Amino acid sequence: MARLAVNIDHVATVRQARGGDEPDPVVAAAIAELAGADGIICHLREDRRHINDRDLRFLRQTVKTRLNMEMAAVDEMIEIARNVRPDIVTLVPEKREELTTEGGLDVKANPDQYRKVVERLGHKGIKVSFFIDPDTEQIEIAHKVGADIVEIHTGHYSEAKSQSEEEERFERITRAIEMSAGLKLGISAGHGLNYSNIKRFRYLPQIEEYSIGHSIIARAVLIGLEKAVRDMVSLVKGF
Ligand code: PXP
């Protein structure tokens, strides 16, 4: 049975739209756990555009399942992770101008750097996951430099524009999963997964965990809207 880890970044995105303190991603994490989530994920970005240092600290104190901190492999973040000690760190490439994480890590370009990052985090008992395109060579190198887990990037699959493109991209994911399983890596998958395109993944039972954010928060807004409006209507009607 696969696990679901919920990414709560976009609760913080809504908060940041007004610069206040609502909605609180820490409360959202607690609700996700009460609903059965197996883990909570947040991405502390260099520009703090959604999740901030306070959120991460409070999440560390309150998350009862597993806290997974997504971050770039840079000194500032490594030091924060070593202090806060999330259960898992997921290393992602990060560009300031991107809307969301765009591609997987290029471990091949700098294996020694990644080996050192794994060591620095591993010393604090933190498991390290590498967010990687479904590219067997990158997976092999991630394994060599000490990754505990690979998270296979499903974003390109989720953006396929035709049936044949989707088939071809799913096939690449399948090969990547088989290679990762052969190397005895922990296996996760995520990015762009929604209530429809996730269905094919039932054929890949080797995937242990799914990392999903945007589609869940988007659905929550629509599903929750009716009740939120009714609550305000009944308040106003009582005047
Ligand atoms: N995995 C990683 C590494 C990500 O960066 C993100 C987005 O923050 C996700 C999974 C979740 O993607 P989505 O929000 O599209 O479900």
Tab-separated table of C-alpha atoms and ligand atoms in Angstrom:
chain	number	residue	atom	x	y	z
A	1	MET	CA	0.000	0.000	0.000
A	2	ALA	CA	1.454	3.331	-1.043
A	3	ARG	CA	1.711	6.354	1.231
A	4	LEU	CA	0.498	9.879	0.539
A	5	ALA	CA	2.574	12.851	1.649
A	6	VAL	CA	0.767	16.171	1.286
A	7	ASN	CA	2.629	19.276	0.172
A	8	ILE	CA	1.134	22.308	1.945
A	9	ASP	CA	3.115	25.072	0.193
A	10	HIS	CA	0.062	26.518	-1.514
A	11	VAL	CA	-1.777	27.083	1.731
A	12	ALA	CA	1.101	29.437	2.483
A	13	THR	CA	0.819	30.919	-1.025
A	14	VAL	CA	-2.738	32.018	-0.202
A	15	ARG	CA	-1.560	33.465	3.120
A	16	GLN	CA	1.210	35.404	1.400
A	17	ALA	CA	-1.323	36.966	-1.002
A	18	ARG	CA	-2.341	39.214	1.922
A	19	GLY	CA	0.871	39.051	3.917
A	20	GLY	CA	-1.094	38.149	7.069
A	21	ASP	CA	-1.316	34.936	9.040
A	22	GLU	CA	-4.283	33.137	7.431
A	23	PRO	CA	-4.581	30.404	6.319
A	24	ASP	CA	-1.885	28.820	8.451
A	25	PRO	CA	-0.043	25.936	6.732
A	26	VAL	CA	0.685	24.461	10.165
A	27	VAL	CA	-3.067	24.049	10.787
A	28	ALA	CA	-3.458	22.656	7.255
A	29	ALA	CA	-0.787	20.064	8.033
A	30	ALA	CA	-2.672	18.954	11.143
A	31	ILE	CA	-5.911	18.607	9.146
A	32	ALA	CA	-4.107	16.622	6.426
A	33	GLU	CA	-2.761	14.271	9.080
A	34	LEU	CA	-6.198	13.879	10.688
A	35	ALA	CA	-7.518	12.955	7.225
A	36	GLY	CA	-4.938	10.185	6.949
A	37	ALA	CA	-1.910	11.726	5.224
A	38	ASP	CA	1.254	9.738	5.889
A	39	GLY	CA	3.538	12.736	5.696
A	40	ILE	CA	3.752	16.499	5.308
A	41	ILE	CA	5.996	18.226	2.797
A	42	CYS	CA	7.014	21.860	2.596
A	43	HIS	CA	9.520	23.642	0.392
A	44	LEU	CA	11.587	26.317	2.109
A	45	ARG	CA	12.668	28.467	-0.810
A	46	GLU	CA	15.539	30.881	-0.739
A	47	ASP	CA	13.093	33.747	-1.426
A	48	ARG	CA	10.590	32.463	1.228
A	49	ARG	CA	7.768	33.040	-1.250
A	50	HIS	CA	5.398	30.715	0.603
A	51	ILE	CA	6.725	28.584	3.478
A	52	ASN	CA	8.882	30.544	5.940
A	53	ASP	CA	11.244	29.673	8.774
A	54	ARG	CA	8.515	29.970	11.406
A	55	ASP	CA	6.326	27.476	9.510
A	56	LEU	CA	9.142	24.962	9.308
A	57	ARG	CA	9.901	25.267	13.027
A	58	PHE	CA	6.269	24.849	14.033
A	59	LEU	CA	5.780	21.980	11.597
A	60	ARG	CA	8.752	20.212	13.169
A	61	GLN	CA	7.069	20.570	16.563
A	62	THR	CA	3.607	19.494	15.456
A	63	VAL	CA	3.830	16.997	12.572
A	64	LYS	CA	3.208	13.546	13.952
A	65	THR	CA	3.797	11.545	10.774
A	66	ARG	CA	6.935	12.394	8.780
A	67	LEU	CA	8.118	15.877	7.889
A	68	ASN	CA	9.806	16.184	4.524
A	69	MET	CA	11.596	19.472	3.797
A	70	GLU	CA	12.189	20.244	0.141
A	71	MET	CA	15.172	22.497	-0.411
A	72	ALA	CA	18.024	23.458	-2.698
A	73	ALA	CA	21.402	21.884	-1.907
A	74	VAL	CA	22.919	25.159	-0.671
A	75	ASP	CA	24.729	25.967	2.578
A	76	GLU	CA	21.985	28.149	4.065
A	77	MET	CA	19.368	25.399	3.683
A	78	ILE	CA	21.682	22.608	4.787
A	79	GLU	CA	22.366	24.474	8.036
A	80	ILE	CA	18.638	25.092	8.616
A	81	ALA	CA	17.876	21.411	7.981
A	82	ARG	CA	20.664	20.293	10.337
A	83	ASN	CA	19.135	22.475	13.070
A	84	VAL	CA	15.454	21.702	12.482
A	85	ARG	CA	15.975	18.019	11.642
A	86	PRO	CA	13.081	17.096	9.379
A	87	ASP	CA	12.718	13.329	8.948
A	88	ILE	CA	13.525	13.635	5.257
A	89	VAL	CA	15.127	16.284	3.085
A	90	THR	CA	14.233	16.267	-0.586
A	91	LEU	CA	16.886	17.997	-2.652
A	92	VAL	CA	15.462	19.937	-5.575
A	93	PRO	CA	16.989	22.302	-8.102
A	94	GLU	CA	15.730	25.822	-7.478
A	95	LYS	CA	15.578	28.839	-9.751
A	96	ARG	CA	14.364	32.179	-8.507
A	97	GLU	CA	12.237	32.932	-11.553
A	98	GLU	CA	10.435	29.577	-11.781
A	99	LEU	CA	6.780	29.200	-10.760
A	100	THR	CA	7.428	25.748	-9.354
A	101	THR	CA	10.248	23.181	-9.442
A	102	GLU	CA	10.834	22.638	-13.148
A	103	GLY	CA	13.261	19.772	-13.639
A	104	GLY	CA	15.082	17.110	-11.701
A	105	LEU	CA	18.550	17.423	-10.147
A	106	ASP	CA	21.601	17.144	-12.358
A	107	VAL	CA	23.551	14.857	-10.014
A	108	LYS	CA	25.843	13.824	-12.852
A	109	ALA	CA	27.154	17.383	-13.196
A	110	ASN	CA	28.380	17.491	-9.607
A	111	PRO	CA	28.429	14.124	-7.813
A	112	ASP	CA	30.984	15.183	-5.180
A	113	GLN	CA	28.882	18.142	-4.090
A	114	TYR	CA	25.858	15.867	-3.618
A	115	ARG	CA	27.893	13.238	-1.780
A	116	LYS	CA	28.943	15.902	0.753
A	117	VAL	CA	25.381	17.150	1.186
A	118	VAL	CA	24.164	13.603	1.896
A	119	GLU	CA	26.917	13.216	4.495
A	120	ARG	CA	26.161	16.531	6.223
A	121	LEU	CA	22.465	15.687	6.496
A	122	GLY	CA	23.008	12.003	7.229
A	123	HIS	CA	25.149	12.875	10.265
A	124	LYS	CA	22.030	14.406	11.812
A	125	GLY	CA	19.944	11.318	11.088
A	126	ILE	CA	18.103	12.921	8.166
A	127	LYS	CA	17.177	10.704	5.215
A	128	VAL	CA	17.948	12.281	1.864
A	129	SER	CA	15.701	12.046	-1.173
A	130	PHE	CA	16.801	13.209	-4.634
A	131	PHE	CA	14.163	14.698	-6.953
A	132	ILE	CA	15.146	13.277	-10.290
A	133	ASP	CA	13.856	13.087	-13.847
A	134	PRO	CA	13.054	9.533	-14.954
A	135	ASP	CA	16.617	9.230	-16.243
A	136	THR	CA	18.339	5.956	-15.397
A	137	GLU	CA	21.857	7.436	-15.514
A	138	GLN	CA	20.997	10.164	-12.984
A	139	ILE	CA	19.370	7.552	-10.734
A	140	GLU	CA	22.479	5.391	-10.814
A	141	ILE	CA	24.660	8.344	-9.820
A	142	ALA	CA	22.218	9.386	-7.077
A	143	HIS	CA	22.548	5.874	-5.677
A	144	LYS	CA	26.370	6.066	-5.862
A	145	VAL	CA	26.528	9.345	-3.950
A	146	GLY	CA	24.384	7.929	-1.145
A	147	ALA	CA	20.760	8.921	-1.796
A	148	ASP	CA	18.347	7.031	0.474
A	149	ILE	CA	15.340	7.749	-1.706
A	150	VAL	CA	14.713	8.924	-5.257
A	151	GLU	CA	11.604	10.929	-6.007
A	152	ILE	CA	10.816	10.437	-9.667
A	153	HIS	CA	9.674	13.640	-11.356
A	154	THR	CA	6.219	13.043	-12.836
A	155	GLY	CA	5.747	16.626	-14.054
A	156	HIS	CA	6.605	15.919	-17.690
A	157	TYR	CA	4.180	12.975	-17.708
A	158	SER	CA	1.441	15.162	-16.227
A	159	GLU	CA	1.994	17.797	-18.927
A	160	ALA	CA	1.817	15.361	-21.873
A	161	LYS	CA	-0.193	16.852	-24.712
A	162	SER	CA	-1.247	13.641	-26.451
A	163	GLN	CA	-1.996	10.023	-25.681
A	164	SER	CA	1.229	8.837	-27.312
A	165	GLU	CA	3.303	11.412	-25.440
A	166	GLU	CA	1.681	10.282	-22.185
A	167	GLU	CA	2.389	6.622	-22.986
A	168	GLU	CA	6.002	7.369	-23.818
A	169	ARG	CA	6.547	9.437	-20.663
A	170	PHE	CA	4.872	6.834	-18.462
A	171	GLU	CA	7.122	4.194	-20.003
A	172	ARG	CA	10.190	6.267	-19.021
A	173	ILE	CA	8.867	6.483	-15.468
A	174	THR	CA	8.340	2.711	-15.434
A	175	ARG	CA	11.958	2.097	-16.470
A	176	ALA	CA	13.207	4.577	-13.877
A	177	ILE	CA	11.205	2.846	-11.146
A	178	GLU	CA	12.502	-0.578	-12.154
A	179	MET	CA	16.079	0.669	-12.049
A	180	SER	CA	15.543	2.323	-8.632
A	181	ALA	CA	13.953	-0.824	-7.215
A	182	GLY	CA	16.908	-2.885	-8.474
A	183	LEU	CA	19.250	-0.540	-6.602
A	184	LYS	CA	17.129	-0.939	-3.435
A	185	LEU	CA	16.475	2.786	-3.247
A	186	GLY	CA	13.391	4.133	-1.513
A	187	ILE	CA	11.017	5.251	-4.268
A	188	SER	CA	8.679	8.232	-4.319
A	189	ALA	CA	6.977	10.056	-7.159
A	190	GLY	CA	5.517	13.481	-7.544
A	191	HIS	CA	4.833	16.720	-9.333
A	192	GLY	CA	1.724	17.552	-11.298
A	193	LEU	CA	-0.202	14.501	-10.105
A	194	ASN	CA	-3.958	14.942	-9.851
A	195	TYR	CA	-7.130	12.931	-9.271
A	196	SER	CA	-7.105	11.729	-12.852
A	197	ASN	CA	-3.525	11.232	-14.023
A	198	ILE	CA	-2.578	9.309	-10.868
A	199	LYS	CA	-4.809	6.375	-11.834
A	200	ARG	CA	-2.220	4.711	-14.090
A	201	PHE	CA	0.196	4.511	-11.173
A	202	ARG	CA	-1.693	1.567	-9.747
A	203	TYR	CA	0.451	-0.428	-12.187
A	204	LEU	CA	3.627	0.664	-10.406
A	205	PRO	CA	3.343	-0.839	-6.919
A	206	GLN	CA	7.084	-0.306	-6.328
A	207	ILE	CA	6.341	3.373	-5.669
A	208	GLU	CA	6.221	3.696	-1.906
A	209	GLU	CA	5.103	7.295	-1.558
A	210	TYR	CA	3.388	10.034	-3.556
A	211	SER	CA	4.140	13.698	-3.005
A	212	ILE	CA	1.116	15.768	-3.987
A	213	GLY	CA	0.286	19.399	-3.350
A	214	HIS	CA	-1.344	21.615	-5.920
A	215	SER	CA	-4.236	19.370	-6.975
A	216	ILE	CA	-5.198	18.692	-3.350
A	217	ILE	CA	-5.152	22.350	-2.327
A	218	ALA	CA	-6.999	23.319	-5.546
A	219	ARG	CA	-9.722	20.760	-4.800
A	220	ALA	CA	-9.923	21.900	-1.180
A	221	VAL	CA	-10.685	25.456	-2.327
A	222	LEU	CA	-13.597	24.288	-4.491
A	223	ILE	CA	-14.940	21.645	-2.157
A	224	GLY	CA	-14.718	23.981	0.830
A	225	LEU	CA	-16.144	27.061	-0.876
A	226	GLU	CA	-19.812	26.182	-0.493
A	227	LYS	CA	-19.563	25.745	3.279
A	228	ALA	CA	-17.434	28.859	3.664
A	229	VAL	CA	-20.022	30.946	1.791
A	230	ARG	CA	-22.931	29.415	3.730
A	231	ASP	CA	-21.202	30.250	7.024
A	232	MET	CA	-20.753	33.902	6.011
A	233	VAL	CA	-24.297	34.131	4.598
A	234	SER	CA	-25.762	32.920	7.871
A	235	LEU	CA	-23.688	35.457	9.787
A	236	VAL	CA	-24.731	38.355	7.566
A	237	LYS	CA	-28.406	37.261	7.524
A	238	GLY	CA	-28.378	37.396	11.300
A	239	PHE	CA	-27.698	41.162	11.344
B	1	PXP	N1	7.725	16.975	-5.517
B	1	PXP	C1	8.553	18.031	-5.615
B	1	PXP	C2	10.021	17.790	-5.554
B	1	PXP	C3	8.050	19.339	-5.772
B	1	PXP	O1	8.903	20.382	-5.870
B	1	PXP	C4	6.653	19.531	-5.778
B	1	PXP	C5	6.095	20.911	-5.887
B	1	PXP	O2	6.451	21.662	-4.787
B	1	PXP	C6	5.829	18.403	-5.649
B	1	PXP	C7	6.387	17.134	-5.548
B	1	PXP	C8	4.344	18.503	-5.619
B	1	PXP	O3	3.906	18.911	-6.882
B	1	PXP	P1	2.407	19.373	-7.071
B	1	PXP	O4	2.223	20.603	-6.235
B	1	PXP	O5	2.319	19.647	-8.542
B	1	PXP	O6	1.536	18.243	-6.611
